[in-house]
Amino acid sequence: MSASAEALLQTEEVEVAYGRIEAVSGVSLSVTAGEIVAVLGANGAGKSSLLKSIYGLVAPRGGMVKFDGRPLPPRSTHTRVAAGLALVPEGRQILVSLSVEENLQLGTYSRRNMSGAEDDLEAIYARFPNLKQRRNMSASTLSGGEQQMLAIGRALMARPSLLMLDEPSLGLSPKLVGELFELLRQLNAEGLSILLVEQNVHKALQIAYRAYVLELGRCVAQGTPAQLTAEGKIQEAYLG
Amino acid sequence: MLEQQLINGLMLGGIYVLVAVAFTLTIGILNFLNFSIPGVFMLAGVFTWVLLKAGVHWSLAVAGALAVGAAASLLVERCTYSWMRSSDHYVPLVSSMGFLILFENLVLVQWGSDLQRVVLPFSDLNIRYASLVVSIPQLLSLTLAVCLVVALRALLLKTQMGRALRAVAENATTAEILGVGVTRLVPAVFIIGGLFAALGGMLFALNYQQVHPYMGEEVALKGISAMVIGGMGNVWGAVLGGLLIGLTEVLSIHFFNADFVDFFVYGLLLVILFFKPTGLLGASKIVQEKF
């Protein structure tokens, strides 16, 4: 299941280092179109660094990232967004000096073809009615859950084929976490591929088709949720 | 007479507004005090003189001066900001100051340090109404300053590029995540800022009909003061501050004499900062809403 020819996203031996500190030491993973793939691991396992190098926010020291069969340039995010990748960053990163609607509109920045942008905006509002109510207010007035909806809606405005999320459940109440994962499942049912970095292993394994477990920058296990649970790999990675 | 002085003050203020907006753009969006702006102002003024003296038609001279200003500003971006974005704040600041000195000395070497008279290709550029006199370049500088600020604000608030610029102002990494090509947007900020400064320098040359290599410095100090009085990073603040300083300058000459100009201008700055440290229109909220 790993490096199939029709993989939407594929990393090959990606290495990320900050100075002399190595965060990711050769991780290969793939996401096939239509999948939800989870990347799991304890704090400092290198999950976020891997995601950032896939997205071009940090330049990998080695290895390659391919999207839709084409290698991606090392340090350029706007080409990725234009190619169909979108990231919901850790901590949501809502722009509070912009209104809710402006945050969403900015999501279309790299779209060459703006036709349908209005319809997409209405579709987001239909999905998240709270955002529509506050469309002209500063994004700082939103609650934590609404901010996460805005961050996801903003990423969807780019019409991605692969949505990547970095710790989306962080700081949300259990009820909101449930709603969030239900939303991801629904988006996936509508055809969106998802790469999910999560600390909430239990929830992530409920929706993921496959998962990779990272430990100290290396991939120590991969497989379907059933395989990983049966082999006890998850407990090993977290409890050592 | 006082009415005439008020008119003169507003017209002079128009030039300060242009310079203050140039400063406030790079501060507001890139958090960078661009010290090359007085150099760009001076280059545009000097090139207006050079081109007019060479017998070029005034419209081409104006276009040429603006082009030189925009190109100089882009050069500063290419050589300082684009390389030193990731370093400490003072590095681009100091290197932009280096460009100011470079521009001044290039002009000094080429044309000397003398005050040069700009000879206008028009005989009479004054509009007279009753006993009031308004010169057309002066009227133009005020009108252009206000119109350009309105246009700039519309650009920032209503367009996708404006949203992207405001996103960069708040958090460049987030803007990048949303697909904004930050490295492609920054040169645009420098060109827009450079055009504002160049327009100021060109209009200064036409209004006061004199240019010299250091003409930018004094105006720039007033421009920075205008920005601070109005509120850093706020475009309307730059307008208010620029007009206030222009009026203060002219009125202090009217009521006292030219020796008192700096006393009142910088006195005003101190008094305003004492009572409102963030400037007249500066954000006093925690969430800073720029522009």
Short mmCIF file of C-alpha atoms in Angstrom, two decimals:
data_model
loop_
_atom_site.label_atom_id
_atom_site.label_comp_id
_atom_site.label_asym_id
_atom_site.label_seq_id
_atom_site.Cartn_x
_atom_site.Cartn_y
_atom_site.Cartn_z
CA MET A 1 0.00 0.00 0.00
CA SER A 2 2.95 2.35 0.43
CA ALA A 3 4.43 3.79 -2.78
CA SER A 4 1.79 3.08 -5.33
CA ALA A 5 1.88 4.81 -8.71
CA GLU A 6 -1.44 6.57 -8.26
CA ALA A 7 -0.53 8.13 -4.89
CA LEU A 8 -1.80 11.71 -4.60
CA LEU A 9 0.91 12.69 -2.17
CA GLN A 10 4.15 10.87 -1.68
CA THR A 11 7.20 11.67 0.42
CA GLU A 12 10.46 9.83 -0.12
CA GLU A 13 13.01 9.72 2.68
CA VAL A 14 12.23 13.27 3.80
CA GLU A 15 14.71 14.71 6.29
CA VAL A 16 14.22 17.94 8.19
CA ALA A 17 16.82 19.51 10.45
CA TYR A 18 16.97 22.76 12.40
CA GLY A 19 20.65 23.51 12.63
CA ARG A 20 22.17 20.36 14.07
CA ILE A 21 18.94 19.10 15.56
CA GLU A 22 17.32 16.51 13.33
CA ALA A 23 13.53 16.56 13.54
CA VAL A 24 12.65 14.15 10.72
CA SER A 25 15.12 11.47 9.63
CA GLY A 26 13.94 9.89 6.43
CA VAL A 27 10.18 9.45 6.42
CA SER A 28 8.35 8.00 3.42
CA LEU A 29 4.60 8.13 3.36
CA SER A 30 1.85 8.30 0.79
CA VAL A 31 -1.75 9.39 0.55
CA THR A 32 -3.91 7.84 -2.16
CA ALA A 33 -6.76 9.91 -3.57
CA GLY A 34 -9.85 9.50 -1.40
CA GLU A 35 -8.04 8.39 1.74
CA ILE A 36 -7.83 9.80 5.24
CA VAL A 37 -4.30 9.19 6.47
CA ALA A 38 -3.24 9.98 10.03
CA VAL A 39 0.26 10.72 11.25
CA LEU A 40 0.52 9.87 14.94
CA GLY A 41 3.21 10.17 17.53
CA ALA A 42 4.15 11.79 20.80
CA ASN A 43 5.25 15.40 21.22
CA GLY A 44 8.52 16.00 19.38
CA ALA A 45 8.16 12.95 17.14
CA GLY A 46 8.56 15.18 14.09
CA LYS A 47 4.94 15.20 12.90
CA SER A 48 4.62 18.94 12.49
CA SER A 49 8.07 19.26 10.90
CA LEU A 50 7.12 16.62 8.37
CA LEU A 51 3.91 18.47 7.57
CA LYS A 52 5.75 21.79 7.24
CA SER A 53 8.26 20.32 4.83
CA ILE A 54 5.48 18.75 2.74
CA TYR A 55 3.82 22.18 2.63
CA GLY A 56 7.03 24.04 1.81
CA LEU A 57 7.18 26.08 5.02
CA VAL A 58 10.58 24.58 5.82
CA ALA A 59 13.05 23.28 3.27
CA PRO A 60 13.81 19.59 3.80
CA ARG A 61 17.48 18.71 4.12
CA GLY A 62 16.96 15.64 2.03
CA GLY A 63 14.36 13.56 0.26
CA MET A 64 11.55 14.47 -2.06
CA VAL A 65 7.89 15.39 -1.93
CA LYS A 66 5.68 14.51 -4.90
CA PHE A 67 2.13 15.70 -5.41
CA ASP A 68 0.02 14.37 -8.26
CA GLY A 69 3.15 12.62 -9.53
CA ARG A 70 5.18 15.84 -9.81
CA PRO A 71 8.02 16.79 -7.45
CA LEU A 72 7.28 19.94 -5.43
CA PRO A 73 9.87 22.73 -5.14
CA PRO A 74 11.46 22.77 -1.66
CA ARG A 75 10.46 26.15 -0.22
CA SER A 76 7.40 27.56 -1.89
CA THR A 77 3.89 27.37 -0.46
CA HIS A 78 1.95 29.28 -3.08
CA THR A 79 2.78 26.74 -5.80
CA ARG A 80 1.41 24.02 -3.50
CA VAL A 81 -1.83 25.85 -2.83
CA ALA A 82 -2.23 26.42 -6.56
CA ALA A 83 -1.57 22.69 -7.17
CA GLY A 84 -4.35 21.64 -4.79
CA LEU A 85 -2.76 21.28 -1.36
CA ALA A 86 -4.15 23.20 1.61
CA LEU A 87 -3.06 23.35 5.22
CA VAL A 88 -5.05 24.08 8.35
CA PRO A 89 -2.17 25.13 10.58
CA GLU A 90 -1.66 24.34 14.22
CA GLY A 91 -3.37 26.93 16.42
CA ARG A 92 -5.72 27.85 13.51
CA GLN A 93 -3.82 31.08 12.68
CA ILE A 94 -6.94 33.15 12.13
CA LEU A 95 -6.19 36.65 10.85
CA VAL A 96 -7.86 38.86 13.45
CA SER A 97 -7.30 42.14 11.60
CA LEU A 98 -9.52 40.80 8.83
CA SER A 99 -13.23 40.08 8.98
CA VAL A 100 -14.56 36.53 8.91
CA GLU A 101 -15.52 36.91 5.26
CA GLU A 102 -12.17 38.42 4.32
CA ASN A 103 -10.42 35.44 5.90
CA LEU A 104 -12.49 33.17 3.67
CA GLN A 105 -11.96 35.33 0.58
CA LEU A 106 -8.21 35.27 1.12
CA GLY A 107 -8.44 31.49 0.87
CA THR A 108 -9.01 31.88 -2.88
CA TYR A 109 -5.80 33.88 -3.33
CA SER A 110 -3.95 31.34 -5.43
CA ARG A 111 -6.93 30.32 -7.53
CA ARG A 112 -6.43 31.38 -11.12
CA ASN A 113 -10.03 30.85 -12.01
CA MET A 114 -12.22 32.89 -9.68
CA SER A 115 -15.50 31.72 -11.20
CA GLY A 116 -17.48 29.87 -8.60
CA ALA A 117 -15.78 31.64 -5.71
CA GLU A 118 -19.09 33.23 -4.67
CA ASP A 119 -20.82 29.83 -4.75
CA ASP A 120 -18.01 28.32 -2.71
CA LEU A 121 -18.40 31.08 -0.13
CA GLU A 122 -22.12 30.36 0.12
CA ALA A 123 -21.38 26.62 0.40
CA ILE A 124 -19.03 27.33 3.32
CA TYR A 125 -21.71 29.50 4.95
CA ALA A 126 -24.27 26.74 4.46
CA ARG A 127 -21.91 24.33 6.19
CA PHE A 128 -21.02 26.74 8.98
CA PRO A 129 -24.03 29.02 9.66
CA ASN A 130 -22.24 30.65 12.62
CA LEU A 131 -19.66 32.08 10.26
CA LYS A 132 -22.35 33.61 8.08
CA GLN A 133 -23.87 35.37 11.09
CA ARG A 134 -20.53 36.95 11.86
CA ARG A 135 -19.31 37.43 8.29
CA ASN A 136 -18.58 41.15 8.68
CA MET A 137 -17.18 41.01 12.19
CA SER A 138 -13.52 40.75 13.08
CA ALA A 139 -12.40 37.13 13.21
CA SER A 140 -11.20 37.84 16.76
CA THR A 141 -14.82 37.71 17.97
CA LEU A 142 -15.13 34.00 17.16
CA SER A 143 -15.02 31.24 19.76
CA GLY A 144 -12.34 28.55 19.57
CA GLY A 145 -14.63 26.12 17.77
CA GLU A 146 -15.80 28.76 15.31
CA GLN A 147 -12.18 29.72 14.65
CA GLN A 148 -11.43 26.11 13.76
CA MET A 149 -14.41 26.12 11.39
CA LEU A 150 -13.08 29.33 9.84
CA ALA A 151 -9.60 27.86 9.45
CA ILE A 152 -11.04 24.80 7.70
CA GLY A 153 -13.46 26.86 5.60
CA ARG A 154 -10.63 29.17 4.56
CA ALA A 155 -8.54 26.19 3.45
CA LEU A 156 -11.50 24.75 1.52
CA MET A 157 -11.90 28.03 -0.37
CA ALA A 158 -8.72 27.11 -2.26
CA ARG A 159 -10.58 24.04 -3.62
CA PRO A 160 -7.87 21.60 -2.51
CA SER A 161 -7.72 17.97 -3.50
CA LEU A 162 -5.71 17.20 -0.36
CA LEU A 163 -6.42 18.89 2.96
CA MET A 164 -3.72 18.69 5.62
CA LEU A 165 -4.54 19.46 9.25
CA ASP A 166 -2.01 20.02 12.02
CA GLU A 167 -3.41 19.10 15.44
CA PRO A 168 -6.93 20.37 14.68
CA SER A 169 -8.45 19.06 17.92
CA LEU A 170 -6.02 20.94 20.17
CA GLY A 171 -7.84 23.15 22.67
CA LEU A 172 -11.34 22.06 21.67
CA SER A 173 -13.93 20.64 24.08
CA PRO A 174 -14.73 16.91 23.69
CA LYS A 175 -18.06 17.77 22.10
CA LEU A 176 -16.40 20.04 19.51
CA VAL A 177 -13.72 17.41 18.85
CA GLY A 178 -16.51 14.96 18.04
CA GLU A 179 -18.09 17.48 15.65
CA LEU A 180 -14.72 18.20 14.04
CA PHE A 181 -14.01 14.57 13.27
CA GLU A 182 -17.53 14.09 11.98
CA LEU A 183 -16.92 17.05 9.64
CA LEU A 184 -13.66 15.51 8.39
CA ARG A 185 -15.42 12.21 7.74
CA GLN A 186 -18.12 14.07 5.82
CA LEU A 187 -15.61 16.06 3.74
CA ASN A 188 -13.86 12.81 2.91
CA ALA A 189 -17.16 11.22 1.86
CA GLU A 190 -17.56 14.15 -0.54
CA GLY A 191 -14.24 13.18 -2.16
CA LEU A 192 -11.61 15.18 -0.28
CA SER A 193 -8.37 13.41 0.63
CA ILE A 194 -7.09 14.21 4.09
CA LEU A 195 -3.73 14.02 5.82
CA LEU A 196 -4.19 14.45 9.53
CA VAL A 197 -1.53 15.06 12.17
CA GLU A 198 -3.06 14.35 15.57
CA GLN A 199 -2.26 13.72 19.19
CA ASN A 200 -5.78 12.44 19.78
CA VAL A 201 -4.91 8.91 18.67
CA HIS A 202 -8.24 7.38 19.56
CA LYS A 203 -10.28 9.83 17.49
CA ALA A 204 -7.82 9.85 14.60
CA LEU A 205 -7.86 6.06 14.28
CA GLN A 206 -11.65 6.10 14.18
CA ILE A 207 -11.71 7.98 10.89
CA ALA A 208 -8.34 7.14 9.30
CA TYR A 209 -8.01 4.51 6.55
CA ARG A 210 -4.32 4.15 7.37
CA ALA A 211 -1.92 5.65 9.85
CA TYR A 212 1.82 6.17 10.29
CA VAL A 213 3.38 6.25 13.72
CA LEU A 214 6.42 8.48 14.16
CA GLU A 215 8.93 8.26 16.95
CA LEU A 216 11.96 10.56 17.22
CA GLY A 217 11.75 11.50 13.55
CA ARG A 218 11.40 7.99 12.19
CA CYS A 219 8.41 5.99 11.05
CA VAL A 220 8.17 3.03 13.44
CA ALA A 221 4.87 1.57 12.31
CA GLN A 222 2.24 1.89 9.63
CA GLY A 223 -0.92 0.17 8.62
CA THR A 224 -4.65 0.19 9.04
CA PRO A 225 -6.06 1.16 12.45
CA ALA A 226 -6.97 -2.48 13.05
CA GLN A 227 -3.42 -3.68 12.33
CA LEU A 228 -1.82 -1.01 14.48
CA THR A 229 -4.07 -1.65 17.45
CA ALA A 230 -3.70 -5.42 17.18
CA GLU A 231 0.10 -5.21 17.05
CA GLY A 232 0.24 -2.87 20.03
CA LYS A 233 2.39 -0.43 18.05
CA ILE A 234 0.50 2.61 19.28
CA GLN A 235 1.13 1.98 22.96
CA GLU A 236 4.80 1.34 22.21
CA ALA A 237 5.24 4.65 20.43
CA TYR A 238 3.58 6.65 23.17
CA LEU A 239 4.71 4.82 26.24
CA GLY A 240 8.17 3.77 24.99
CA MET B 1 -2.73 87.41 5.68
CA LEU B 2 -3.99 84.37 7.49
CA GLU B 3 -6.23 82.73 4.83
CA GLN B 4 -3.32 82.63 2.43
CA GLN B 5 -1.10 81.07 5.07
CA LEU B 6 -3.70 78.40 5.80
CA ILE B 7 -3.80 77.55 2.10
CA ASN B 8 0.00 77.40 1.95
CA GLY B 9 0.10 75.22 5.04
CA LEU B 10 -2.34 72.69 3.63
CA MET B 11 -0.43 72.58 0.35
CA LEU B 12 2.87 72.02 2.12
CA GLY B 13 1.12 69.44 4.27
CA GLY B 14 0.14 67.57 1.11
CA ILE B 15 3.81 66.85 0.45
CA TYR B 16 4.35 65.68 4.03
CA VAL B 17 1.31 63.45 3.63
CA LEU B 18 2.87 61.71 0.62
CA VAL B 19 6.13 61.11 2.49
CA ALA B 20 4.34 60.00 5.66
CA VAL B 21 2.24 57.50 3.69
CA ALA B 22 5.41 56.11 2.10
CA PHE B 23 6.86 55.56 5.58
CA THR B 24 3.69 54.19 7.09
CA LEU B 25 3.25 51.59 4.33
CA THR B 26 6.52 49.80 4.98
CA ILE B 27 6.13 50.18 8.73
CA GLY B 28 2.54 48.96 8.72
CA ILE B 29 2.95 46.04 6.35
CA LEU B 30 6.57 44.98 6.77
CA ASN B 31 7.36 46.43 10.21
CA PHE B 32 10.38 48.10 8.68
CA LEU B 33 11.39 51.78 8.93
CA ASN B 34 12.65 52.41 5.41
CA PHE B 35 15.26 55.15 5.66
CA SER B 36 15.85 55.23 1.92
CA ILE B 37 12.55 57.10 1.43
CA PRO B 38 14.16 60.58 1.76
CA GLY B 39 16.66 59.45 -0.87
CA VAL B 40 13.89 58.42 -3.25
CA PHE B 41 12.14 61.76 -2.57
CA MET B 42 15.34 63.65 -3.41
CA LEU B 43 16.12 61.56 -6.52
CA ALA B 44 12.68 62.29 -7.96
CA GLY B 45 13.10 66.01 -7.23
CA VAL B 46 16.57 66.16 -8.75
CA PHE B 47 15.53 64.20 -11.84
CA THR B 48 12.59 66.55 -12.36
CA TRP B 49 15.13 69.38 -12.46
CA VAL B 50 17.59 67.45 -14.67
CA LEU B 51 14.95 66.45 -17.20
CA LEU B 52 13.32 69.88 -17.36
CA LYS B 53 16.73 71.49 -17.79
CA ALA B 54 17.48 69.09 -20.65
CA GLY B 55 14.41 70.44 -22.40
CA VAL B 56 12.27 67.35 -22.00
CA HIS B 57 8.52 67.99 -22.16
CA TRP B 58 7.14 68.44 -18.66
CA SER B 59 4.88 65.38 -18.86
CA LEU B 60 7.86 63.17 -19.73
CA ALA B 61 9.95 64.82 -17.01
CA VAL B 62 7.26 64.01 -14.45
CA ALA B 63 6.94 60.42 -15.67
CA GLY B 64 10.73 60.04 -15.74
CA ALA B 65 11.13 61.33 -12.17
CA LEU B 66 8.45 58.95 -10.91
CA ALA B 67 10.04 56.04 -12.76
CA VAL B 68 13.45 56.83 -11.24
CA GLY B 69 11.87 56.92 -7.77
CA ALA B 70 10.06 53.61 -8.23
CA ALA B 71 13.19 51.97 -9.65
CA ALA B 72 15.34 53.27 -6.79
CA SER B 73 12.87 51.92 -4.25
CA LEU B 74 12.81 48.54 -5.96
CA LEU B 75 16.62 48.51 -5.96
CA VAL B 76 16.56 49.05 -2.19
CA GLU B 77 14.16 46.14 -1.79
CA ARG B 78 16.26 43.86 -3.99
CA CYS B 79 19.49 44.72 -2.18
CA THR B 80 18.35 44.99 1.43
CA TYR B 81 14.94 43.76 2.42
CA SER B 82 14.75 40.68 0.24
CA TRP B 83 18.05 39.43 1.67
CA MET B 84 17.72 40.50 5.24
CA ARG B 85 14.08 39.73 5.92
CA SER B 86 15.06 36.86 8.14
CA SER B 87 17.62 38.80 10.16
CA ASP B 88 17.19 41.25 13.02
CA HIS B 89 15.12 44.36 12.45
CA TYR B 90 18.01 46.79 12.57
CA VAL B 91 19.90 45.21 9.65
CA PRO B 92 17.55 46.31 6.85
CA LEU B 93 17.08 49.62 8.69
CA VAL B 94 20.78 50.37 8.69
CA SER B 95 21.27 49.20 5.12
CA SER B 96 18.35 51.32 3.92
CA MET B 97 20.08 54.26 5.61
CA GLY B 98 23.17 53.29 3.63
CA PHE B 99 21.14 53.66 0.46
CA LEU B 100 20.06 57.17 1.52
CA ILE B 101 23.70 58.17 1.86
CA LEU B 102 24.56 56.45 -1.42
CA PHE B 103 21.79 58.26 -3.33
CA GLU B 104 22.76 61.62 -1.83
CA ASN B 105 26.41 61.17 -2.68
CA LEU B 106 25.74 59.99 -6.22
CA VAL B 107 23.80 63.21 -6.81
CA LEU B 108 26.51 65.18 -5.05
CA VAL B 109 29.21 63.73 -7.31
CA GLN B 110 27.20 64.24 -10.46
CA TRP B 111 25.66 67.68 -9.89
CA GLY B 112 27.40 69.18 -6.85
CA SER B 113 25.92 70.35 -3.57
CA ASP B 114 24.55 73.68 -4.76
CA LEU B 115 20.93 74.60 -4.57
CA GLN B 116 19.64 74.25 -8.13
CA ARG B 117 16.83 76.40 -9.47
CA VAL B 118 14.06 74.53 -11.22
CA VAL B 119 12.87 76.59 -14.16
CA LEU B 120 9.28 75.76 -14.93
CA PRO B 121 8.19 75.53 -18.55
CA PHE B 122 5.07 77.52 -17.74
CA SER B 123 4.96 81.28 -17.27
CA ASP B 124 2.23 81.64 -14.68
CA LEU B 125 0.93 78.71 -12.69
CA ASN B 126 -1.18 80.60 -10.22
CA ILE B 127 -4.89 80.67 -9.75
CA ARG B 128 -6.10 83.92 -8.20
CA TYR B 129 -9.32 84.25 -6.31
CA ALA B 130 -9.96 87.62 -4.70
CA SER B 131 -6.63 88.29 -3.04
CA LEU B 132 -5.78 84.62 -2.52
CA VAL B 133 -3.14 82.94 -4.65
CA VAL B 134 -3.00 79.19 -5.18
CA SER B 135 -0.28 77.72 -7.34
CA ILE B 136 -1.32 74.82 -9.54
CA PRO B 137 1.48 72.45 -8.46
CA GLN B 138 0.54 73.16 -4.84
CA LEU B 139 -3.11 72.50 -5.47
CA LEU B 140 -2.11 69.39 -7.38
CA SER B 141 0.00 68.05 -4.53
CA LEU B 142 -2.81 68.39 -2.02
CA THR B 143 -5.45 66.95 -4.36
CA LEU B 144 -3.19 64.10 -5.44
CA ALA B 145 -2.20 63.31 -1.87
CA VAL B 146 -5.82 63.02 -0.77
CA CYS B 147 -6.95 61.11 -3.89
CA LEU B 148 -4.04 58.68 -3.70
CA VAL B 149 -4.68 57.98 -0.05
CA VAL B 150 -8.34 57.28 -0.82
CA ALA B 151 -7.24 54.96 -3.65
CA LEU B 152 -4.66 53.26 -1.47
CA ARG B 153 -7.21 52.68 1.25
CA ALA B 154 -9.64 51.23 -1.28
CA LEU B 155 -6.87 48.96 -2.52
CA LEU B 156 -6.12 47.78 1.00
CA LEU B 157 -9.73 47.28 2.05
CA LYS B 158 -11.53 46.15 -1.09
CA THR B 159 -9.16 44.11 -3.21
CA GLN B 160 -7.67 40.66 -2.88
CA MET B 161 -4.19 42.21 -3.03
CA GLY B 162 -5.16 44.50 -0.15
CA ARG B 163 -6.42 41.58 1.91
CA ALA B 164 -3.14 39.78 1.20
CA LEU B 165 -1.13 42.87 2.24
CA ARG B 166 -3.10 43.14 5.48
CA ALA B 167 -2.57 39.43 6.07
CA VAL B 168 1.19 39.90 5.60
CA ALA B 169 1.03 42.85 8.01
CA GLU B 170 -0.56 40.68 10.67
CA ASN B 171 1.34 37.44 10.15
CA ALA B 172 3.49 36.73 7.11
CA THR B 173 3.61 32.97 7.75
CA THR B 174 -0.17 32.68 7.86
CA ALA B 175 -0.37 34.65 4.62
CA GLU B 176 2.11 32.21 3.11
CA ILE B 177 0.04 29.23 4.27
CA LEU B 178 -2.97 30.67 2.44
CA GLY B 179 -0.96 30.76 -0.79
CA VAL B 180 0.07 34.41 -0.77
CA GLY B 181 3.43 34.71 -2.55
CA VAL B 182 4.98 37.00 0.08
CA THR B 183 8.26 37.33 -1.79
CA ARG B 184 6.33 38.58 -4.81
CA LEU B 185 4.17 40.97 -2.82
CA VAL B 186 6.97 42.79 -0.96
CA PRO B 187 8.42 44.43 -4.11
CA ALA B 188 4.94 45.82 -4.80
CA VAL B 189 4.92 47.48 -1.36
CA PHE B 190 8.28 49.10 -2.11
CA ILE B 191 7.16 50.30 -5.53
CA ILE B 192 3.95 51.83 -4.14
CA GLY B 193 5.87 53.46 -1.27
CA GLY B 194 8.56 54.63 -3.69
CA LEU B 195 5.94 56.21 -5.96
CA PHE B 196 4.42 58.13 -3.04
CA ALA B 197 7.85 59.44 -1.99
CA ALA B 198 8.82 60.23 -5.60
CA LEU B 199 5.58 62.11 -6.17
CA GLY B 200 6.32 64.14 -3.05
CA GLY B 201 9.84 64.97 -4.27
CA MET B 202 8.66 65.86 -7.75
CA LEU B 203 5.92 68.15 -6.44
CA PHE B 204 8.36 69.72 -3.97
CA ALA B 205 10.68 70.56 -6.88
CA LEU B 206 7.82 72.09 -8.86
CA ASN B 207 6.36 73.99 -5.88
CA TYR B 208 9.47 75.47 -4.36
CA GLN B 209 11.49 75.46 -7.59
CA GLN B 210 14.69 74.34 -5.96
CA VAL B 211 16.47 71.03 -5.46
CA HIS B 212 19.64 69.90 -3.70
CA PRO B 213 21.14 66.56 -2.61
CA TYR B 214 19.91 66.83 0.99
CA MET B 215 16.39 68.05 0.31
CA GLY B 216 14.96 64.72 1.38
CA GLU B 217 16.22 64.68 4.92
CA GLU B 218 14.36 67.64 6.37
CA VAL B 219 11.13 66.67 4.66
CA ALA B 220 11.55 63.08 5.79
CA LEU B 221 11.90 64.10 9.43
CA LYS B 222 8.61 65.98 9.11
CA GLY B 223 7.12 62.99 7.28
CA ILE B 224 8.13 60.61 10.06
CA SER B 225 6.76 63.06 12.63
CA ALA B 226 3.51 63.24 10.66
CA MET B 227 3.28 59.47 10.71
CA VAL B 228 3.92 59.32 14.46
CA ILE B 229 1.48 62.15 15.24
CA GLY B 230 -1.22 60.45 13.17
CA GLY B 231 -0.53 56.95 14.48
CA MET B 232 1.99 54.49 13.09
CA GLY B 233 0.77 52.26 10.31
CA ASN B 234 -2.51 54.17 9.89
CA VAL B 235 -2.92 55.71 6.44
CA TRP B 236 -5.47 58.34 7.56
CA GLY B 237 -3.21 59.15 10.48
CA ALA B 238 -0.47 59.99 7.98
CA VAL B 239 -2.86 62.37 6.21
CA LEU B 240 -3.94 64.09 9.42
CA GLY B 241 -0.38 64.31 10.73
CA GLY B 242 0.97 65.65 7.43
CA LEU B 243 -1.62 68.41 7.18
CA LEU B 244 -1.19 69.35 10.86
CA ILE B 245 2.56 69.69 10.45
CA GLY B 246 2.19 71.71 7.26
CA LEU B 247 -0.20 74.10 8.99
CA THR B 248 1.92 74.36 12.13
CA GLU B 249 5.00 75.16 10.07
CA VAL B 250 3.37 77.91 8.03
CA LEU B 251 1.49 79.43 10.96
CA SER B 252 4.56 79.59 13.15
CA ILE B 253 6.29 81.54 10.39
CA HIS B 254 3.23 83.80 10.11
CA PHE B 255 2.90 84.57 13.82
CA PHE B 256 6.55 84.40 14.83
CA ASN B 257 9.31 83.81 12.30
CA ALA B 258 11.13 81.04 10.48
CA ASP B 259 13.39 80.31 13.46
CA PHE B 260 10.41 79.01 15.39
CA VAL B 261 9.32 76.40 12.84
CA ASP B 262 11.13 73.43 14.36
CA PHE B 263 10.24 74.54 17.87
CA PHE B 264 6.53 74.41 17.14
CA VAL B 265 6.54 71.38 14.83
CA TYR B 266 8.46 69.10 17.18
CA GLY B 267 6.80 70.72 20.21
CA LEU B 268 3.47 69.66 18.71
CA LEU B 269 4.86 66.14 18.26
CA LEU B 270 5.92 65.97 21.90
CA VAL B 271 2.64 67.35 23.24
CA ILE B 272 0.56 64.93 21.19
CA LEU B 273 2.71 61.97 22.15
CA PHE B 274 2.49 63.03 25.80
CA PHE B 275 -1.31 62.91 25.75
CA LYS B 276 -1.76 60.08 23.22
CA PRO B 277 1.37 57.97 22.85
CA THR B 278 -0.12 55.91 20.03
CA GLY B 279 -0.75 59.00 17.89
CA LEU B 280 -4.04 60.71 17.11
CA LEU B 281 -5.58 57.86 15.11
CA GLY B 282 -3.32 55.13 16.46
CA ALA B 283 -4.86 51.96 17.80
CA SER B 284 -5.41 52.01 21.53
CA LYS B 285 -7.12 48.63 21.46
CA ILE B 286 -5.20 45.42 22.00
CA VAL B 287 -6.15 44.10 18.59
CA GLN B 288 -4.45 46.53 16.31
CA GLU B 289 -6.45 47.31 13.24
CA LYS B 290 -4.18 48.87 10.69
CA PHE B 291 -5.07 51.11 7.75
#
